[in-house]
């Protein structure tokens, strides 16, 4: 079975909303530890996704405020690795991922999506690193202390990082925290590409040549990301896959087309996986982590060699983890 690394899921948030105590076994989700292991997952990036400031009022009393919410998701994450230490363990670098894999365990890598809780404070950034956060999506779809999100408005899209965002890139390079440009404005992307001394990633972003959503990456951006030694994870969300933004289905064929375009544009070293499981809706052909082998079989049918499939599935992400952490 092909071993893979998934750079993004929102399973912690989904489990928290369900009131679950761990993410070992969940109902009505795309992923849980049991199914990840069954599907061949070697390491799963578990994001602490910060609910949109538009949703927070809708969450009502359930939402305890950002700090308490982060604590809640972190507790879920810790409970999972503590209570199921026979099959899953936290990892903060490649050596730990290798050791866990050799012991037959899934590696759980903590990440954060939307840096708004950093509140412009290097101390807070360092605190999250101390908890084990090893990748940070600088923004989600709103302005924060780092910069601005992707936008259909040309001027908004051109906005770059804020002064704190620029300083934070330098600090993240020093600390060993991967810069994630998924959701960021194009202007912010180019600031990251210029400023970072280490490879950076788009944990869950597709190609704008095949999908006009401003969340997707232009060919020029894909080449710049690849030039820096980074990689991008194919996102399974229906609205990020084809020219039709209203589509509600996501097929394996569409995922393969995205990966083919990544490889054609940025080379075989830049393509990776970032499912966005439990953060997306629609009819997904791969709607559960245990079905991931279907993607690798499809890549083989599309003409990728075993070595190329290994790179897409995990080697490219592993190279970035080695370089940055
Ligand atoms: Zn996202």
CSV table of N, CA, C and O in Angstrom, one decimal, residues 204-258:
chain,number,residue,atom,x,y,z
A,204,UNK,N,-3.2,23.1,1.2
A,204,UNK,CA,-4.5,22.6,0.6
A,204,UNK,C,-4.9,23.6,-0.5
A,204,UNK,O,-5.9,24.4,-0.2
A,205,UNK,N,-4.2,23.7,-1.6
A,205,UNK,CA,-4.6,24.6,-2.7
A,205,UNK,C,-4.4,24.0,-4.0
A,205,UNK,O,-3.5,23.2,-4.2
A,206,UNK,N,-5.3,24.3,-5.0
A,206,UNK,CA,-5.2,23.8,-6.3
A,206,UNK,C,-4.7,24.8,-7.4
A,206,UNK,O,-4.2,25.9,-7.0
A,207,UNK,N,-4.8,24.5,-8.6
A,207,UNK,CA,-4.2,25.2,-9.7
A,207,UNK,C,-5.3,26.2,-10.4
A,207,UNK,O,-6.3,25.7,-10.8
A,208,UNK,N,-4.9,27.5,-10.4
A,208,UNK,CA,-5.9,28.4,-11.0
A,208,UNK,C,-6.1,28.2,-12.5
A,208,UNK,O,-7.1,28.7,-13.0
A,209,UNK,N,-5.2,27.6,-13.2
A,209,UNK,CA,-5.3,27.4,-14.6
A,209,UNK,C,-6.5,26.4,-14.8
A,209,UNK,O,-7.1,26.5,-15.9
A,210,UNK,N,-6.9,25.6,-13.9
A,210,UNK,CA,-8.0,24.7,-14.0
A,210,UNK,C,-9.2,25.1,-13.2
A,210,UNK,O,-10.2,24.4,-13.3
A,211,UNK,N,-9.0,26.1,-12.3
A,211,UNK,CA,-10.1,26.5,-11.4
A,211,UNK,C,-9.9,27.9,-11.1
A,211,UNK,O,-9.0,28.4,-10.4
A,212,UNK,N,-10.9,28.8,-11.5
A,212,UNK,CA,-10.7,30.2,-11.4
A,212,UNK,C,-10.9,30.8,-10.0
A,212,UNK,O,-10.8,32.0,-9.8
A,213,UNK,N,-11.1,30.0,-9.0
A,213,UNK,CA,-11.2,30.5,-7.6
A,213,UNK,C,-9.9,31.2,-7.2
A,213,UNK,O,-8.8,30.7,-7.4
A,214,UNK,N,-10.1,32.4,-6.6
A,214,UNK,CA,-8.8,33.1,-6.1
A,214,UNK,C,-8.0,32.4,-5.1
A,214,UNK,O,-6.9,32.7,-4.8
A,215,UNK,N,-8.6,31.3,-4.5
A,215,UNK,CA,-7.9,30.4,-3.5
A,215,UNK,C,-6.9,29.6,-4.2
A,215,UNK,O,-5.9,29.1,-3.6
A,216,UNK,N,-7.1,29.3,-5.5
A,216,UNK,CA,-6.2,28.5,-6.3
A,216,UNK,C,-4.9,29.3,-6.7
A,216,UNK,O,-5.0,30.5,-6.8
A,217,UNK,N,-3.9,28.5,-7.1
A,217,UNK,CA,-2.6,29.2,-7.4
A,217,UNK,C,-2.3,29.3,-8.9
A,217,UNK,O,-2.5,28.3,-9.7
A,218,UNK,N,-1.8,30.5,-9.3
A,218,UNK,CA,-1.5,30.7,-10.7
A,218,UNK,C,-0.2,29.8,-11.0
A,218,UNK,O,0.5,29.4,-10.1
A,219,UNK,N,0.0,29.6,-12.3
A,219,UNK,CA,1.2,28.9,-12.8
A,219,UNK,C,2.5,29.5,-12.3
A,219,UNK,O,3.4,28.9,-11.9
A,220,UNK,N,2.5,30.9,-12.3
A,220,UNK,CA,3.6,31.6,-11.9
A,220,UNK,C,3.9,31.3,-10.4
A,220,UNK,O,5.1,31.2,-10.0
A,221,UNK,N,2.8,31.3,-9.6
A,221,UNK,CA,3.0,31.0,-8.2
A,221,UNK,C,3.5,29.6,-7.9
A,221,UNK,O,4.3,29.4,-7.1
A,222,UNK,N,2.9,28.7,-8.7
A,222,UNK,CA,3.3,27.3,-8.6
A,222,UNK,C,4.8,27.1,-8.8
A,222,UNK,O,5.6,26.5,-8.1
A,223,UNK,N,5.3,27.8,-9.9
A,223,UNK,CA,6.7,27.7,-10.2
A,223,UNK,C,7.6,28.4,-9.1
A,223,UNK,O,8.7,27.9,-8.8
A,224,UNK,N,7.1,29.5,-8.6
A,224,UNK,CA,7.9,30.2,-7.5
A,224,UNK,C,7.9,29.3,-6.2
A,224,UNK,O,9.0,29.2,-5.6
A,225,UNK,N,6.8,28.6,-5.9
A,225,UNK,CA,6.8,27.7,-4.8
A,225,UNK,C,7.8,26.6,-5.0
A,225,UNK,O,8.5,26.2,-4.1
A,226,UNK,N,7.7,26.0,-6.2
A,226,UNK,CA,8.6,24.9,-6.5
A,226,UNK,C,10.1,25.3,-6.5
A,226,UNK,O,11.0,24.6,-6.0
A,227,UNK,N,10.4,26.5,-7.0
A,227,UNK,CA,11.8,27.0,-7.0
A,227,UNK,C,12.3,27.1,-5.6
A,227,UNK,O,13.5,27.0,-5.4
A,228,UNK,N,11.5,27.4,-4.6
A,228,UNK,CA,11.9,27.5,-3.2
A,228,UNK,C,12.0,26.2,-2.5
A,228,UNK,O,12.2,26.1,-1.3
A,229,UNK,N,11.6,25.1,-3.3
A,229,UNK,CA,11.7,23.8,-2.7
A,229,UNK,C,10.4,23.4,-1.9
A,229,UNK,O,10.4,22.4,-1.2
A,230,UNK,N,9.3,24.1,-2.1
A,230,UNK,CA,8.1,23.8,-1.4
A,230,UNK,C,7.2,22.9,-2.2
A,230,UNK,O,7.6,22.3,-3.2
A,231,UNK,N,6.0,22.6,-1.6
A,231,UNK,CA,5.0,21.8,-2.3
A,231,UNK,C,3.6,22.2,-2.0
A,231,UNK,O,3.4,23.0,-1.1
A,232,UNK,N,2.7,21.7,-2.8
A,232,UNK,CA,1.3,22.1,-2.6
A,232,UNK,C,0.4,20.9,-2.6
A,232,UNK,O,0.6,19.9,-3.3
A,233,UNK,N,-0.6,20.9,-1.7
A,233,UNK,CA,-1.4,19.7,-1.5
A,233,UNK,C,-2.7,19.8,-2.2
A,233,UNK,O,-3.4,20.8,-2.1
A,234,UNK,N,-3.0,18.8,-3.0
A,234,UNK,CA,-4.3,18.8,-3.8
A,234,UNK,C,-5.5,18.8,-2.9
A,234,UNK,O,-5.6,18.0,-1.9
A,235,UNK,N,-6.4,19.8,-3.1
A,235,UNK,CA,-7.6,19.9,-2.2
A,235,UNK,C,-8.8,19.3,-2.9
A,235,UNK,O,-9.0,19.4,-4.1
A,236,UNK,N,-9.5,18.5,-2.1
A,236,UNK,CA,-10.6,17.7,-2.6
A,236,UNK,C,-11.9,18.4,-2.8
A,236,UNK,O,-12.9,17.8,-3.2
A,237,UNK,N,-12.0,19.7,-2.4
A,237,UNK,CA,-13.3,20.4,-2.4
A,237,UNK,C,-13.8,20.6,-3.8
A,237,UNK,O,-13.1,21.1,-4.7
A,238,UNK,N,-15.1,20.3,-4.1
A,238,UNK,CA,-15.6,20.5,-5.4
A,238,UNK,C,-15.4,21.8,-6.1
A,238,UNK,O,-15.1,21.9,-7.2
A,239,UNK,N,-15.6,22.9,-5.3
A,239,UNK,CA,-15.5,24.2,-5.9
A,239,UNK,C,-14.0,24.7,-6.2
A,239,UNK,O,-13.8,25.7,-6.9
A,240,UNK,N,-13.0,23.8,-5.8
A,240,UNK,CA,-11.7,24.2,-6.2
A,240,UNK,C,-11.1,23.3,-7.3
A,240,UNK,O,-9.9,23.3,-7.5
A,241,UNK,N,-11.9,22.5,-8.0
A,241,UNK,CA,-11.3,21.5,-8.9
A,241,UNK,C,-11.5,21.8,-10.4
A,241,UNK,O,-10.6,21.5,-11.1
A,242,UNK,N,-12.6,22.4,-10.7
A,242,UNK,CA,-12.8,22.6,-12.2
A,242,UNK,C,-13.2,24.1,-12.5
A,242,UNK,O,-13.2,24.9,-11.6
A,243,UNK,N,-13.4,24.4,-13.8
A,243,UNK,CA,-13.8,25.7,-14.2
A,243,UNK,C,-15.2,26.1,-13.6
A,243,UNK,O,-15.5,27.3,-13.6
A,244,UNK,N,-16.0,25.1,-13.3
A,244,UNK,CA,-17.3,25.3,-12.8
A,244,UNK,C,-17.3,25.5,-11.2
A,244,UNK,O,-17.3,24.4,-10.5
A,245,UNK,N,-17.3,26.7,-10.8
A,245,UNK,CA,-17.2,26.9,-9.3
A,245,UNK,C,-18.5,26.5,-8.5
A,245,UNK,O,-18.4,26.3,-7.3
A,246,UNK,N,-19.6,26.2,-9.2
A,246,UNK,CA,-20.8,25.8,-8.6
A,246,UNK,C,-20.9,24.3,-8.4
A,246,UNK,O,-21.9,23.8,-7.9
A,247,UNK,N,-19.9,23.6,-9.0
A,247,UNK,CA,-20.0,22.1,-8.9
A,247,UNK,C,-20.1,21.6,-7.5
A,247,UNK,O,-19.5,22.1,-6.6
A,248,UNK,N,-20.8,20.5,-7.3
A,248,UNK,CA,-21.0,19.9,-6.0
A,248,UNK,C,-20.3,18.5,-5.9
A,248,UNK,O,-20.5,17.9,-4.9
A,249,UNK,N,-19.6,18.1,-6.9
A,249,UNK,CA,-19.0,16.8,-6.9
A,249,UNK,C,-17.5,16.9,-7.1
A,249,UNK,O,-17.0,17.8,-7.8
A,250,UNK,N,-16.8,16.0,-6.5
A,250,UNK,CA,-15.3,15.9,-6.6
A,250,UNK,C,-15.0,14.5,-7.0
A,250,UNK,O,-15.3,13.6,-6.2
A,251,UNK,N,-14.4,14.3,-8.2
A,251,UNK,CA,-14.1,13.0,-8.6
A,251,UNK,C,-12.6,12.8,-8.6
A,251,UNK,O,-11.8,13.7,-8.6
A,252,UNK,N,-12.2,11.5,-8.6
A,252,UNK,CA,-10.8,11.1,-8.6
A,252,UNK,C,-10.1,11.7,-9.9
A,252,UNK,O,-9.0,12.2,-9.9
A,253,UNK,N,-10.9,11.6,-11.0
A,253,UNK,CA,-10.4,12.1,-12.3
A,253,UNK,C,-10.0,13.6,-12.2
A,253,UNK,O,-9.0,14.0,-12.7
A,254,UNK,N,-10.8,14.4,-11.5
A,254,UNK,CA,-10.5,15.8,-11.3
A,254,UNK,C,-9.2,16.0,-10.4
A,254,UNK,O,-8.4,16.9,-10.7
A,255,UNK,N,-9.1,15.2,-9.4
A,255,UNK,CA,-7.9,15.3,-8.5
A,255,UNK,C,-6.6,15.0,-9.4
A,255,UNK,O,-5.6,15.6,-9.2
A,256,UNK,N,-6.7,13.9,-10.2
A,256,UNK,CA,-5.6,13.5,-11.0
A,256,UNK,C,-5.2,14.7,-12.0
A,256,UNK,O,-4.1,15.0,-12.2
A,257,UNK,N,-6.3,15.3,-12.6
A,257,UNK,CA,-6.0,16.4,-13.5
A,257,UNK,C,-5.3,17.6,-12.8
A,257,UNK,O,-4.3,18.2,-13.3
A,258,UNK,N,-5.7,17.9,-11.5
A,258,UNK,CA,-5.0,18.9,-10.7
A,258,UNK,C,-3.5,18.5,-10.5
A,258,UNK,O,-2.6,19.3,-10.7
